Short mmCIF file of C-alpha atoms in Angstrom, two decimals:
data_model
loop_
_atom_site.label_atom_id
_atom_site.label_comp_id
_atom_site.label_asym_id
_atom_site.label_seq_id
_atom_site.Cartn_x
_atom_site.Cartn_y
_atom_site.Cartn_z
CA MET A 441 0.00 0.00 0.00
CA SER A 442 1.32 3.43 -0.96
CA ASN A 443 2.15 5.87 1.78
CA GLU A 444 -0.36 8.16 0.05
CA GLU A 445 -3.22 5.86 1.02
CA ILE A 446 -5.00 4.81 4.17
CA GLU A 447 -7.42 1.91 4.34
CA VAL A 448 -10.73 2.14 6.14
CA VAL A 449 -12.84 -0.73 7.47
CA SER A 450 -16.22 0.02 9.02
CA ASP A 451 -18.91 -1.88 10.89
CA ALA A 452 -22.00 -0.80 12.83
CA HIS A 453 -20.01 0.42 15.82
CA GLY A 454 -16.66 1.75 14.67
CA VAL A 455 -14.10 2.46 11.97
CA ALA A 456 -10.61 0.99 11.62
CA VAL A 457 -8.07 3.23 9.89
CA LEU A 458 -5.08 1.32 8.51
CA GLY A 459 -1.88 2.49 6.84
CA GLU A 460 1.54 3.88 7.63
CA ARG A 461 1.72 5.45 11.08
CA ASP A 462 2.34 9.01 9.89
CA ALA A 463 -0.51 8.92 7.37
CA VAL A 464 -3.00 7.46 9.85
CA ASP A 465 -2.06 9.80 12.70
CA LYS A 466 -2.05 12.85 10.44
CA PHE A 467 -5.47 12.03 9.04
CA LEU A 468 -7.11 11.42 12.42
CA SER A 469 -5.44 14.47 13.93
CA SER A 470 -6.69 16.69 11.10
CA LYS A 471 -10.24 15.51 11.77
CA ASP A 472 -9.88 15.84 15.55
CA LEU A 473 -11.12 12.28 16.12
CA THR A 474 -10.40 10.31 19.28
CA SER A 475 -8.97 6.87 18.52
CA LYS A 476 -7.29 3.81 20.02
CA VAL A 477 -4.32 1.86 18.68
CA MET A 478 -5.27 -1.49 17.12
CA PRO A 479 -2.88 -4.37 17.95
CA LEU A 480 -2.61 -5.73 14.39
CA GLU A 481 0.07 -8.20 15.48
CA ARG A 482 -2.73 -10.26 16.99
CA LEU A 483 -3.89 -11.07 13.46
CA LYS A 484 -0.82 -13.19 12.65
CA PRO A 485 -2.58 -16.47 13.57
CA ALA A 486 -5.09 -15.66 10.83
CA THR A 487 -2.44 -15.90 8.09
CA SER A 488 -2.05 -19.30 6.45
CA THR A 489 0.96 -20.76 4.72
CA GLY A 490 2.29 -20.11 1.23
CA ALA A 491 3.17 -17.08 -0.88
CA ALA A 492 -0.13 -15.33 -0.24
CA ALA A 493 0.43 -15.66 3.47
CA LEU A 494 3.92 -14.18 3.19
CA GLN A 495 2.56 -11.20 1.26
CA ALA A 496 -0.25 -10.70 3.76
CA GLY A 497 2.18 -11.02 6.64
CA ALA A 498 4.46 -8.42 5.10
CA GLU A 499 1.56 -6.02 4.61
CA LEU A 500 0.45 -6.66 8.17
CA SER A 501 3.89 -5.86 9.56
CA ALA A 502 4.09 -2.66 7.55
CA ASN A 503 0.66 -1.44 8.64
CA TYR A 504 -0.51 0.51 11.62
CA GLY A 505 -4.10 0.83 12.73
CA ARG A 506 -6.34 2.89 14.98
CA TRP A 507 -9.99 2.39 15.91
CA VAL A 508 -12.56 5.20 16.00
CA LYS A 509 -15.95 4.83 17.65
CA LEU A 510 -18.74 5.41 15.16
CA SER A 511 -20.67 8.57 15.98
CA ALA A 512 -22.54 11.27 14.11
CA GLU A 513 -19.28 13.20 13.72
CA SER A 514 -17.10 10.29 12.60
CA SER A 515 -19.82 9.03 10.24
CA LYS A 516 -19.71 12.35 8.39
CA VAL A 517 -15.92 12.21 8.17
CA PHE A 518 -15.76 8.69 6.81
CA LYS A 519 -19.04 8.73 4.87
CA THR A 520 -19.52 5.10 5.81
CA THR A 521 -22.54 4.63 3.57
CA ASP A 522 -20.21 4.90 0.57
CA LEU A 523 -17.89 2.13 1.72
CA MET A 524 -17.49 -1.04 -0.34
CA LYS A 525 -18.82 -4.20 1.29
CA GLY A 526 -16.22 -6.49 2.78
CA SER A 527 -16.23 -10.23 3.38
CA SER A 528 -19.28 -9.89 5.60
CA SER A 529 -22.54 -8.04 5.09
CA ASP A 530 -21.83 -5.89 8.14
CA LEU A 531 -18.24 -4.99 7.24
CA ALA A 532 -17.33 -2.32 4.68
CA ARG A 533 -13.99 -1.24 3.26
CA ALA A 534 -12.46 1.53 1.18
CA VAL A 535 -9.28 3.52 0.64
CA VAL A 536 -8.82 7.23 1.20
CA MET A 537 -6.73 8.64 -1.66
CA LYS A 538 -4.75 11.61 -0.46
CA ASP A 539 -2.89 12.94 -3.51
CA GLY A 540 -0.39 14.62 -1.26
CA LYS A 541 -2.95 16.05 1.16
CA ILE A 542 -5.53 14.79 3.64
CA SER A 543 -8.99 14.19 2.16
CA SER A 544 -12.06 12.63 3.72
CA LEU A 545 -13.45 11.62 0.33
CA LEU A 546 -13.49 7.85 -0.04
CA GLU A 547 -12.67 6.32 -3.39
CA ILE A 548 -13.63 2.68 -3.95
CA VAL A 549 -10.66 0.67 -5.20
CA THR A 550 -10.78 -2.39 -7.44
CA LYS A 551 -7.47 -3.82 -6.21
CA PRO A 552 -7.27 -3.43 -2.44
CA THR A 553 -4.06 -4.31 -0.65
CA ALA A 554 -3.35 -7.66 0.96
CA VAL A 555 -4.88 -6.68 4.29
CA LEU A 556 -8.25 -5.87 2.74
CA SER A 557 -8.24 -8.56 0.05
CA ASN A 558 -7.32 -11.39 2.44
CA PRO A 559 -10.65 -12.64 3.92
CA ALA A 560 -8.95 -14.04 7.02
CA LEU A 561 -7.15 -10.78 7.79
CA LEU A 562 -10.26 -8.71 7.12
CA ALA A 563 -12.19 -11.00 9.45
CA GLY A 564 -9.46 -10.52 12.03
CA VAL A 565 -9.74 -6.75 11.72
CA GLY A 566 -13.50 -7.12 12.17
CA GLY A 567 -12.92 -9.23 15.27
CA ILE A 568 -10.66 -6.61 16.85
CA MET A 569 -13.18 -3.90 15.99
CA ALA A 570 -15.93 -5.87 17.71
CA GLN A 571 -13.69 -6.26 20.76
CA TYR A 572 -12.99 -2.54 20.88
CA ALA A 573 -16.67 -1.65 20.54
CA MET A 574 -17.61 -3.94 23.43
CA GLN A 575 -14.72 -2.68 25.55
CA GLN A 576 -15.90 0.86 24.88
CA THR A 577 -19.36 -0.08 26.14
CA MET A 578 -17.82 -1.74 29.19
CA ASP A 579 -15.89 1.44 30.00
CA GLU A 580 -19.03 3.54 29.58
CA ILE A 581 -20.91 1.21 31.92
CA THR A 582 -18.15 1.61 34.51
CA ASP A 583 -18.52 5.39 34.22
CA TYR A 584 -22.30 5.03 34.51
CA LEU A 585 -21.98 3.06 37.74
CA LYS A 586 -19.79 5.83 39.13
CA VAL A 587 -22.30 8.49 38.12
CA ILE A 588 -25.19 6.83 39.94
CA ASP A 589 -22.90 6.35 42.93
CA GLU A 590 -23.61 2.66 43.24
CA LYS A 591 -20.83 0.17 43.86
CA VAL A 592 -21.96 -2.90 42.00
CA ASP A 593 -20.17 -5.33 44.30
CA ASP A 594 -21.90 -3.80 47.32
CA VAL A 595 -25.29 -4.18 45.64
CA LEU A 596 -24.60 -7.78 44.70
CA ARG A 597 -23.33 -8.74 48.14
CA ALA A 598 -26.33 -7.08 49.74
CA GLN A 599 -28.57 -9.60 48.03
CA ASN A 600 -29.06 -12.91 49.81
CA ASP A 601 -29.81 -14.82 46.65
CA THR A 602 -27.26 -17.43 45.55
CA VAL A 603 -27.60 -16.41 41.90
CA LEU A 604 -26.34 -12.91 42.61
CA ALA A 605 -23.55 -14.19 44.80
CA ASP A 606 -22.40 -16.36 41.90
CA LEU A 607 -22.35 -13.32 39.60
CA ASP A 608 -20.00 -11.60 42.01
CA GLY A 609 -17.56 -14.49 41.59
CA VAL A 610 -17.95 -14.49 37.81
CA GLY A 611 -17.01 -10.83 37.74
CA MET A 612 -13.80 -11.53 39.60
CA LEU A 613 -12.85 -14.34 37.20
CA ILE A 614 -13.49 -12.26 34.08
CA ASP A 615 -11.62 -9.28 35.50
CA ASP A 616 -8.65 -11.56 36.21
CA ALA A 617 -8.81 -13.03 32.69
CA MET A 618 -8.80 -9.52 31.21
CA VAL A 619 -5.62 -8.69 33.12
CA VAL A 620 -3.90 -11.87 31.90
CA TRP A 621 -5.01 -11.20 28.31
CA GLU A 622 -3.58 -7.69 28.39
CA GLN A 623 -0.28 -8.96 29.78
CA VAL A 624 0.15 -12.04 27.55
CA GLY A 625 -1.43 -10.64 24.39
CA HIS A 626 -3.76 -13.56 23.69
CA VAL A 627 -6.29 -15.80 25.45
CA GLY A 628 -4.80 -19.25 25.80
CA ASP A 629 -6.52 -22.50 26.69
CA THR A 630 -5.59 -22.15 30.36
CA THR A 631 -7.17 -18.72 30.69
CA TRP A 632 -10.25 -19.70 28.71
CA SER A 633 -10.85 -22.84 30.76
CA LYS A 634 -11.27 -20.69 33.86
CA ILE A 635 -14.13 -18.66 32.43
CA ASP A 636 -15.82 -20.68 29.67
CA SER A 637 -18.64 -21.83 31.97
CA ASN A 638 -19.53 -18.33 33.16
CA ALA A 639 -22.00 -17.53 30.37
CA LYS A 640 -24.75 -19.59 32.00
CA THR A 641 -24.44 -17.76 35.31
CA ILE A 642 -24.57 -14.38 33.58
CA ALA A 643 -27.62 -15.36 31.51
CA THR A 644 -29.41 -16.76 34.56
CA THR A 645 -28.79 -13.60 36.56
CA GLN A 646 -29.94 -11.36 33.71
CA SER A 647 -33.17 -13.33 33.46
CA TYR A 648 -33.61 -13.08 37.24
CA ALA A 649 -33.13 -9.30 37.18
CA LEU A 650 -35.56 -8.83 34.29
CA ARG A 651 -38.23 -10.81 36.12
CA ALA A 652 -37.60 -8.80 39.28
CA LEU A 653 -38.26 -5.57 37.35
CA ASP A 654 -41.47 -7.05 35.96
CA ALA A 655 -42.56 -8.00 39.48
CA LEU A 656 -41.98 -4.45 40.75
CA ALA A 657 -44.11 -3.02 37.96
CA GLU A 658 -46.90 -5.49 38.69
CA LYS A 659 -46.73 -4.61 42.39
CA LEU A 660 -47.40 -0.98 41.51
CA GLU A 661 -50.31 -1.87 39.25
CA LYS A 662 -52.06 -3.87 41.97
CA LYS A 663 -52.31 -0.92 44.37
CA SER A 664 -55.54 1.06 44.14
CA LYS A 665 -55.53 3.21 47.29
CA MET A 666 -53.42 6.35 46.95
CA GLY A 667 -51.76 5.95 50.35
CA GLU A 668 -50.60 2.42 49.51
CA LEU A 669 -49.59 3.50 46.02
CA ALA A 670 -47.42 6.30 47.41
CA LYS A 671 -45.67 3.92 49.83
CA THR A 672 -45.13 1.27 47.16
CA SER A 673 -43.81 3.89 44.71
CA ARG A 674 -41.08 4.86 47.15
CA GLU A 675 -40.12 1.21 47.67
CA VAL A 676 -40.04 0.57 43.93
CA GLU A 677 -37.87 3.65 43.40
CA SER A 678 -35.01 2.21 45.46
CA LYS A 679 -35.34 -1.39 44.27
CA VAL A 680 -35.48 -0.57 40.55
CA ASN A 681 -32.15 1.21 40.80
CA GLN A 682 -30.57 -1.84 42.45
CA TRP A 683 -31.85 -4.26 39.82
CA LEU A 684 -30.70 -1.98 37.02
CA VAL A 685 -27.22 -2.09 38.53
CA VAL A 686 -27.36 -5.90 38.48
CA LEU A 687 -28.66 -5.87 34.90
CA VAL A 688 -26.03 -3.50 33.58
CA ARG A 689 -23.32 -5.53 35.31
CA CYS A 690 -24.60 -8.65 33.53
CA PHE A 691 -24.40 -6.86 30.19
CA GLN A 692 -20.91 -5.64 30.97
CA LEU A 693 -19.66 -9.09 31.98
CA GLN A 694 -21.18 -10.75 28.91
CA ASP A 695 -19.40 -8.22 26.71
CA GLY A 696 -16.21 -9.07 28.58
CA MET A 697 -16.79 -12.76 27.90
CA SER A 698 -17.33 -12.05 24.20
CA VAL A 699 -14.14 -9.98 23.97
CA LEU A 700 -12.11 -12.85 25.43
CA GLU A 701 -13.98 -15.43 23.35
CA LEU A 702 -13.16 -13.65 20.08
CA ASP A 703 -9.48 -13.59 20.93
CA HIS A 704 -9.54 -17.27 21.88
CA VAL A 705 -11.20 -18.19 18.57
CA LEU A 706 -8.73 -16.03 16.64
CA ASN A 707 -5.88 -18.13 18.01
CA ALA A 708 -7.59 -21.53 18.15
CA ALA A 709 -9.71 -21.52 14.97
CA PRO A 710 -9.14 -18.36 12.87
CA GLU A 711 -10.96 -19.88 9.89
CA VAL A 712 -14.30 -19.55 11.72
CA LEU A 713 -13.60 -16.18 13.34
CA GLU A 714 -15.89 -14.22 11.02
CA LYS A 715 -18.87 -16.54 11.57
CA HIS A 716 -18.19 -16.60 15.29
CA ARG A 717 -18.09 -12.80 15.43
CA ALA A 718 -21.38 -12.59 13.53
CA GLY A 719 -22.96 -15.13 15.89
CA LEU A 720 -21.88 -13.19 18.97
CA ALA A 721 -23.27 -10.00 17.44
CA ILE A 722 -26.67 -11.65 16.93
CA SER A 723 -26.63 -13.01 20.47
CA ARG A 724 -25.78 -9.59 21.87
CA GLN A 725 -28.59 -7.98 19.92
CA ARG A 726 -31.07 -10.52 21.29
CA ARG A 727 -29.99 -9.81 24.86
CA LEU A 728 -30.35 -6.11 24.19
CA ALA A 729 -33.84 -6.70 22.76
CA GLN A 730 -34.88 -8.53 25.94
CA ILE A 731 -33.65 -5.66 28.09
CA THR A 732 -35.37 -3.14 25.84
CA ASP A 733 -38.68 -5.00 26.01
CA THR A 734 -38.66 -5.26 29.82
CA THR A 735 -37.56 -1.69 30.51
CA GLU A 736 -40.03 -0.22 27.99
CA LYS A 737 -42.87 -2.17 29.61
CA LEU A 738 -41.70 -0.93 33.00
CA LEU A 739 -41.77 2.67 31.76
CA GLU A 740 -45.20 2.13 30.23
CA ARG A 741 -46.60 0.84 33.52
CA ILE A 742 -44.95 3.60 35.53
CA SER A 743 -46.38 6.23 33.20
CA ALA A 744 -49.87 4.76 33.63
CA VAL A 745 -49.54 4.80 37.44
CA ALA A 746 -48.38 8.42 37.39
CA GLN A 747 -51.33 9.45 35.25
CA VAL A 748 -53.74 7.72 37.62
CA ALA A 749 -52.13 9.56 40.55
CA ASN A 750 -52.48 12.88 38.75
CA SER A 751 -56.15 12.20 38.11
CA LYS A 752 -56.74 11.80 41.86
CA VAL A 753 -54.88 14.90 43.01
CA LEU A 754 -58.08 16.69 44.09
CA LEU A 755 -58.82 14.28 46.95
CA HIS A 756 -55.26 13.03 47.51
CA PRO A 757 -52.93 15.97 46.83
CA ARG A 758 -49.97 14.82 48.89
CA SER A 759 -50.09 11.14 48.01
CA SER A 760 -50.59 11.99 44.35
CA GLY A 761 -47.55 14.24 44.36
CA ASP A 762 -45.46 11.57 46.11
CA VAL A 763 -46.43 8.98 43.50
CA VAL A 764 -45.63 11.26 40.56
CA ARG A 765 -42.28 12.27 42.06
CA ALA A 766 -41.31 8.66 42.78
CA THR A 767 -42.37 7.39 39.36
CA ASN A 768 -40.55 10.26 37.65
CA ALA A 769 -37.41 9.35 39.59
CA VAL A 770 -37.74 5.74 38.42
CA SER A 771 -38.35 6.83 34.83
CA SER A 772 -35.26 9.04 34.84
CA VAL A 773 -33.08 6.21 36.12
CA VAL A 774 -34.45 3.73 33.59
CA VAL A 775 -34.08 6.12 30.64
CA GLU A 776 -30.49 6.89 31.67
CA PHE A 777 -29.81 3.15 31.91
CA GLN A 778 -31.26 2.64 28.43
CA SER A 779 -29.15 5.42 26.94
CA ARG A 780 -25.96 3.80 28.26
CA LEU A 781 -26.83 0.66 26.31
CA GLY A 782 -27.83 2.56 23.19
CA ILE A 783 -31.57 2.13 23.68
CA ASP A 784 -33.84 4.98 22.59
CA SER A 785 -36.85 5.60 24.81
CA ALA A 786 -40.08 7.43 24.05
CA TYR A 787 -40.84 8.09 27.71
CA GLY A 788 -40.12 11.18 29.77
CA VAL A 789 -41.22 12.69 33.07
CA LEU A 790 -44.78 13.68 33.95
CA GLU A 791 -45.47 17.01 35.60
CA SER A 792 -47.28 16.67 38.90
CA LYS A 793 -50.65 18.41 38.74
CA LYS A 794 -51.15 21.08 41.43
CA TRP A 795 -54.19 20.80 43.66
CA THR A 796 -55.34 24.33 42.81
CA LYS A 797 -55.27 23.45 39.11
CA ALA A 798 -57.43 20.40 39.77
CA VAL A 799 -59.87 22.57 41.76
CA ALA A 800 -60.00 25.11 38.94
CA GLU A 801 -60.80 22.35 36.47
CA VAL A 802 -63.64 21.10 38.68
CA ARG A 803 -64.93 24.64 39.15
CA ASP A 804 -64.96 25.19 35.39
CA LYS A 805 -66.82 21.92 34.88
CA VAL A 806 -69.37 22.89 37.53
CA SER A 807 -69.82 26.28 35.90
CA ASP A 808 -70.20 24.77 32.43
CA ALA A 809 -72.60 22.14 33.70
CA GLY A 810 -74.64 24.77 35.53
CA SER A 811 -74.87 26.95 32.44
CA ASP A 812 -76.02 24.05 30.29
CA GLY A 813 -78.44 22.94 32.97
CA LEU A 814 -80.07 26.36 33.28
CA LYS A 815 -80.86 26.39 29.59
CA ASN A 816 -82.73 23.13 30.06
CA ILE A 817 -84.78 24.19 33.11
CA LYS A 818 -86.27 27.39 31.80
CA GLN A 819 -89.48 25.53 31.18
CA PHE A 820 -89.92 24.84 34.90
CA GLY A 821 -90.35 28.48 35.91
CA ASP A 822 -88.48 31.14 37.85
CA ASP A 823 -88.51 29.41 41.26
CA THR A 824 -86.78 26.31 39.96
CA LYS A 825 -84.31 28.42 38.03
CA ASN A 826 -83.43 30.48 41.11
CA ARG A 827 -82.84 27.37 43.23
CA ALA A 828 -80.48 25.99 40.58
CA LEU A 829 -78.59 29.25 40.46
CA ASP A 830 -78.24 29.27 44.25
CA LYS A 831 -76.88 25.71 44.21
CA ALA A 832 -74.30 26.45 41.52
CA GLU A 833 -73.19 29.62 43.27
CA GLY A 834 -72.83 27.69 46.54
CA VAL A 835 -70.53 25.08 44.98
CA ALA A 836 -68.42 27.75 43.31
CA ALA A 837 -68.17 29.73 46.56
CA SER A 838 -67.05 26.64 48.48
CA ILE A 839 -64.31 25.95 45.97
CA ALA A 840 -63.18 29.58 46.00
CA GLU A 841 -62.98 29.58 49.80
CA ASN A 842 -60.75 26.49 49.82
CA ILE A 843 -58.48 28.09 47.25
CA ARG A 844 -58.25 31.26 49.36
CA LYS A 845 -57.30 29.28 52.48
CA SER A 846 -54.71 27.32 50.54
CA ARG A 847 -53.06 30.51 49.27
CA GLU A 848 -53.09 32.13 52.70
CA THR A 849 -51.03 29.25 54.08
CA ASP A 850 -48.58 29.47 51.14
CA SER A 851 -49.36 25.88 50.23
CA HIS A 852 -49.84 24.52 46.74
CA ASP A 853 -51.81 21.60 48.06
CA ALA A 854 -55.07 21.28 49.90
CA PRO A 855 -55.35 21.14 53.70
CA ASP A 856 -54.27 17.89 55.29
CA ALA A 857 -57.88 17.14 56.19
CA ILE A 858 -58.65 16.40 52.56
CA GLU A 859 -56.11 13.56 52.44
CA LYS A 860 -58.16 10.70 53.88
#
């Protein structure tokens, strides 16, 4: 490959930029893109024997690579929709022709270099890209756990269930395997044998956490009295956060398992690496779909409960406000959790209806109803009409008096006596 060219490989999560070090670094620097060095030496097991392998190996040794997370900004730079399809339907490739200067315009080439034309090496690049994407998600999850100020190990150990205790141990094993992998440079049979049975524990715990979230939502739905609903809402608020921590830890550990698994396959059976990578991607998407389904249903139920609480604010102003505040807190936590996993949510927070607003709505309805009613009673004579007017005025006066008292006490809610 000429030093005037850089190769680009793209998938759904990131872009690999390959070429001579100076060309790659200069290009990425000019576009102000954050990137990570790709250890291309790990692809050597993917080369076979013979002249083609020697050529590919030589190209591999001469190349340097960096990985860029796919975002709105990087997508514009690389124009990934114009990339030529690679050996897999979800890999694309192209070459940036520089002509002595940096250009972000991608020109499709008919004779790509050995790295791009060798299916095994291209699959290896795709494998490393998948690893980097999952590691990026793992790092973001770690940051997320810090933001919500929850130490995952403390949450897990606080649970008495054996399943969660097992997950704690799985996390330690995977963390240890990651350290060994970084030190040795590959995942050998010894390292893999220590963790290859962990997938079942992670899957079992994820299923357990999803069912726990479903149970919390059902518990809210079963409460009809506002006092009980307010109490249950506060309990659900704390427990949902804990189960989301467990769930996000499961997702993080499964990504860690997949990262190590890809490296193990690259060394043990490089000829099936591409199919294995595709299979792991499908499996990951299914897990994400399960999480999306459960959390969206949770948000849907929470939204319904909040709306019910708002509809009862006239007689239960304090309890109604407590329910809306608690459900909004849960919704915010769930939506933040979803965003960390790349899930888009259609749900937001619901504004708690003020008691005075509810009173005003009732007053308007009374006034409208009275006006309509008077039109219909004209036929009964003046006495009947006057009695109806007196009744309507009495209701309106009562409402106005309650509003006045509420304002005098600087309260936005009704007197405590109403909450019964």
